[in-house]
């Protein structure tokens, strides 16, 4: 029977433990630092979130157009059905923007990241949508960790493939020493 060899290999997957304020484990994020596209997605996340928010501008224009006849009236003076419609439309627009932000975050960290991070909230209400403050707090908390993971990975790569790496050098003699050795070898011939 053949011997089975074991190897250890860093596949680039790093784990980020997410805990609540009491220190209780909520979920574990998996980040693939070996995936060159992860860095790009991480950097683009801020732009994508901004695009999601800006996409709401189109909806705001439609919303304003729909309710322009009530623009100069006090909200309390509006008919009840109009007040209800304004509230529902504004809420739908806001939720659409938040859901876009959630999709962008999930695209970076993996499917259902936000549901896992806020799982207790989703247990209370399966239609829960975290507000922008909760999403920004999450991102502001995880971004420094992500930066450190990629910085560590980049430094390891630079050390590994540095032109001064000992394994890349066939010798540790200077150029002048090599020339002198070559001259001495020629003399001895």
GROMACS .gro file of C-alpha atoms in nm:
model
  189
    1UNK     CA    1   0.000   0.000   0.000
    2UNK     CA    2   0.134   0.343  -0.095
    3UNK     CA    3   0.227   0.602   0.162
    4UNK     CA    4  -0.008   0.897   0.172
    5UNK     CA    5   0.171   1.227   0.193
    6UNK     CA    6   0.019   1.524   0.369
    7UNK     CA    7   0.079   1.882   0.277
    8UNK     CA    8  -0.019   2.209   0.439
    9UNK     CA    9  -0.125   2.486   0.212
   10UNK     CA   10  -0.257   2.839   0.262
   11UNK     CA   11  -0.554   2.861   0.027
   12UNK     CA   12  -0.606   3.227   0.115
   13UNK     CA   13  -0.933   3.180   0.303
   14UNK     CA   14  -0.933   3.397   0.614
   15UNK     CA   15  -1.203   3.401   0.877
   16UNK     CA   16  -1.348   3.703   1.050
   17UNK     CA   17  -1.547   3.621   1.361
   18UNK     CA   18  -1.842   3.857   1.403
   19UNK     CA   19  -1.960   3.901   1.762
   20UNK     CA   20  -2.235   4.108   1.918
   21UNK     CA   21  -2.161   4.381   2.174
   22UNK     CA   22  -2.176   4.120   2.453
   23UNK     CA   23  -1.908   3.910   2.282
   24UNK     CA   24  -2.148   3.636   2.166
   25UNK     CA   25  -2.061   3.478   1.831
   26UNK     CA   26  -2.298   3.585   1.553
   27UNK     CA   27  -2.136   3.450   1.238
   28UNK     CA   28  -1.806   3.395   1.063
   29UNK     CA   29  -1.719   3.577   0.744
   30UNK     CA   30  -1.493   3.397   0.497
   31UNK     CA   31  -1.264   3.616   0.290
   32UNK     CA   32  -1.055   3.472   0.008
   33UNK     CA   33  -0.738   3.680   0.008
   34UNK     CA   34  -0.591   3.457  -0.266
   35UNK     CA   35  -0.864   3.563  -0.507
   36UNK     CA   36  -0.722   3.862  -0.693
   37UNK     CA   37  -1.075   3.976  -0.775
   38UNK     CA   38  -1.166   4.002  -0.405
   39UNK     CA   39  -0.943   4.307  -0.366
   40UNK     CA   40  -1.106   4.466  -0.669
   41UNK     CA   41  -1.457   4.391  -0.539
   42UNK     CA   42  -1.361   4.529  -0.197
   43UNK     CA   43  -1.233   4.855  -0.347
   44UNK     CA   44  -1.533   4.881  -0.580
   45UNK     CA   45  -1.779   4.821  -0.296
   46UNK     CA   46  -1.770   5.186  -0.189
   47UNK     CA   47  -1.836   5.300  -0.547
   48UNK     CA   48  -2.112   5.045  -0.589
   49UNK     CA   49  -2.280   5.155  -0.267
   50UNK     CA   50  -2.265   5.514  -0.387
   51UNK     CA   51  -2.418   5.407  -0.720
   52UNK     CA   52  -2.699   5.230  -0.534
   53UNK     CA   53  -2.773   5.544  -0.335
   54UNK     CA   54  -2.754   5.758  -0.650
   55UNK     CA   55  -2.993   5.524  -0.829
   56UNK     CA   56  -3.248   5.632  -0.572
   57UNK     CA   57  -3.229   5.984  -0.718
   58UNK     CA   58  -3.432   5.866  -1.018
   59UNK     CA   59  -3.696   5.727  -0.785
   60UNK     CA   60  -3.700   6.052  -0.588
   61UNK     CA   61  -3.770   6.245  -0.909
   62UNK     CA   62  -4.064   6.015  -0.988
   63UNK     CA   63  -4.185   6.047  -0.628
   64UNK     CA   64  -4.168   6.428  -0.642
   65UNK     CA   65  -4.350   6.436  -0.973
   66UNK     CA   66  -4.624   6.206  -0.841
   67UNK     CA   67  -4.688   6.428  -0.537
   68UNK     CA   68  -4.601   6.773  -0.677
   69UNK     CA   69  -4.959   6.901  -0.636
   70UNK     CA   70  -4.915   6.856  -0.258
   71UNK     CA   71  -4.566   7.002  -0.244
   72UNK     CA   72  -4.658   7.330  -0.074
   73UNK     CA   73  -4.913   7.187   0.165
   74UNK     CA   74  -4.858   7.077   0.523
   75UNK     CA   75  -4.849   6.701   0.558
   76UNK     CA   76  -5.115   6.704   0.830
   77UNK     CA   77  -5.354   6.891   0.598
   78UNK     CA   78  -5.338   6.626   0.326
   79UNK     CA   79  -5.617   6.369   0.278
   80UNK     CA   80  -5.551   6.048   0.472
   81UNK     CA   81  -5.521   5.831   0.160
   82UNK     CA   82  -5.257   6.070   0.015
   83UNK     CA   83  -5.063   6.067   0.344
   84UNK     CA   84  -5.070   5.689   0.346
   85UNK     CA   85  -4.956   5.670  -0.018
   86UNK     CA   86  -4.671   5.917   0.045
   87UNK     CA   87  -4.550   5.718   0.344
   88UNK     CA   88  -4.572   5.384   0.160
   89UNK     CA   89  -4.399   5.519  -0.154
   90UNK     CA   90  -4.120   5.686   0.046
   91UNK     CA   91  -4.070   5.369   0.248
   92UNK     CA   92  -4.061   5.151  -0.065
   93UNK     CA   93  -3.804   5.382  -0.222
   94UNK     CA   94  -3.587   5.377   0.091
   95UNK     CA   95  -3.611   4.999   0.126
   96UNK     CA   96  -3.516   4.956  -0.241
   97UNK     CA   97  -3.196   5.153  -0.182
   98UNK     CA   98  -3.115   4.953   0.132
   99UNK     CA   99  -3.177   4.623  -0.046
  100UNK     CA  100  -2.937   4.736  -0.318
  101UNK     CA  101  -2.674   4.805  -0.052
  102UNK     CA  102  -2.734   4.459   0.096
  103UNK     CA  103  -2.687   4.297  -0.246
  104UNK     CA  104  -2.353   4.476  -0.290
  105UNK     CA  105  -2.229   4.369   0.054
  106UNK     CA  106  -2.343   4.011  -0.006
  107UNK     CA  107  -2.165   4.013  -0.343
  108UNK     CA  108  -1.837   4.081  -0.163
  109UNK     CA  109  -1.872   3.864   0.146
  110UNK     CA  110  -2.100   3.589   0.017
  111UNK     CA  111  -2.466   3.507  -0.005
  112UNK     CA  112  -2.676   3.598   0.302
  113UNK     CA  113  -2.393   3.780   0.483
  114UNK     CA  114  -2.628   4.049   0.606
  115UNK     CA  115  -2.892   3.792   0.705
  116UNK     CA  116  -2.625   3.607   0.904
  117UNK     CA  117  -2.491   3.922   1.069
  118UNK     CA  118  -2.841   4.038   1.165
  119UNK     CA  119  -2.989   3.689   1.212
  120UNK     CA  120  -3.160   3.773   1.544
  121UNK     CA  121  -3.338   4.062   1.375
  122UNK     CA  122  -3.449   3.835   1.091
  123UNK     CA  123  -3.571   3.581   1.348
  124UNK     CA  124  -3.794   3.850   1.499
  125UNK     CA  125  -3.917   3.964   1.157
  126UNK     CA  126  -3.833   3.771   0.840
  127UNK     CA  127  -3.893   4.092   0.637
  128UNK     CA  128  -3.638   4.290   0.841
  129UNK     CA  129  -3.430   4.537   0.640
  130UNK     CA  130  -3.135   4.690   0.825
  131UNK     CA  131  -3.122   5.067   0.792
  132UNK     CA  132  -2.829   5.254   0.641
  133UNK     CA  133  -2.682   5.326   0.985
  134UNK     CA  134  -2.663   4.953   1.065
  135UNK     CA  135  -2.511   4.873   0.724
  136UNK     CA  136  -2.256   5.154   0.748
  137UNK     CA  137  -2.165   5.049   1.105
  138UNK     CA  138  -2.106   4.693   0.982
  139UNK     CA  139  -1.889   4.812   0.692
  140UNK     CA  140  -1.694   5.056   0.911
  141UNK     CA  141  -1.623   4.772   1.152
  142UNK     CA  142  -1.516   4.515   0.893
  143UNK     CA  143  -1.317   4.743   0.659
  144UNK     CA  144  -1.011   4.784   0.887
  145UNK     CA  145  -0.996   4.406   0.930
  146UNK     CA  146  -1.016   4.358   0.554
  147UNK     CA  147  -0.744   4.618   0.499
  148UNK     CA  148  -0.518   4.437   0.745
  149UNK     CA  149  -0.582   4.097   0.582
  150UNK     CA  150  -0.490   4.228   0.239
  151UNK     CA  151  -0.192   4.421   0.371
  152UNK     CA  152  -0.061   4.104   0.539
  153UNK     CA  153  -0.118   3.903   0.219
  154UNK     CA  154   0.058   4.164   0.005
  155UNK     CA  155   0.355   4.178   0.241
  156UNK     CA  156   0.385   3.798   0.239
  157UNK     CA  157   0.381   3.794  -0.141
  158UNK     CA  158   0.646   4.067  -0.157
  159UNK     CA  159   0.868   3.876   0.084
  160UNK     CA  160   0.815   3.553  -0.104
  161UNK     CA  161   0.889   3.691  -0.449
  162UNK     CA  162   1.135   3.966  -0.362
  163UNK     CA  163   1.440   3.983  -0.590
  164UNK     CA  164   1.655   3.981  -0.278
  165UNK     CA  165   1.506   3.658  -0.152
  166UNK     CA  166   1.785   3.419  -0.059
  167UNK     CA  167   1.637   3.130  -0.256
  168UNK     CA  168   1.653   3.340  -0.573
  169UNK     CA  169   2.022   3.409  -0.529
  170UNK     CA  170   2.263   3.138  -0.632
  171UNK     CA  171   2.524   3.285  -0.409
  172UNK     CA  172   2.576   3.563  -0.164
  173UNK     CA  173   2.891   3.706  -0.319
  174UNK     CA  174   2.914   4.050  -0.468
  175UNK     CA  175   2.963   4.113  -0.836
  176UNK     CA  176   3.328   4.207  -0.778
  177UNK     CA  177   3.391   3.887  -0.583
  178UNK     CA  178   3.246   3.682  -0.868
  179UNK     CA  179   3.462   3.861  -1.125
  180UNK     CA  180   3.770   3.805  -0.912
  181UNK     CA  181   3.690   3.435  -0.871
  182UNK     CA  182   3.646   3.404  -1.247
  183UNK     CA  183   3.983   3.575  -1.307
  184UNK     CA  184   4.152   3.350  -1.050
  185UNK     CA  185   4.003   3.040  -1.212
  186UNK     CA  186   4.132   3.152  -1.553
  187UNK     CA  187   4.484   3.204  -1.408
  188UNK     CA  188   4.487   2.851  -1.265
  189UNK     CA  189   4.403   2.690  -1.599
   0.00000   0.00000   0.00000
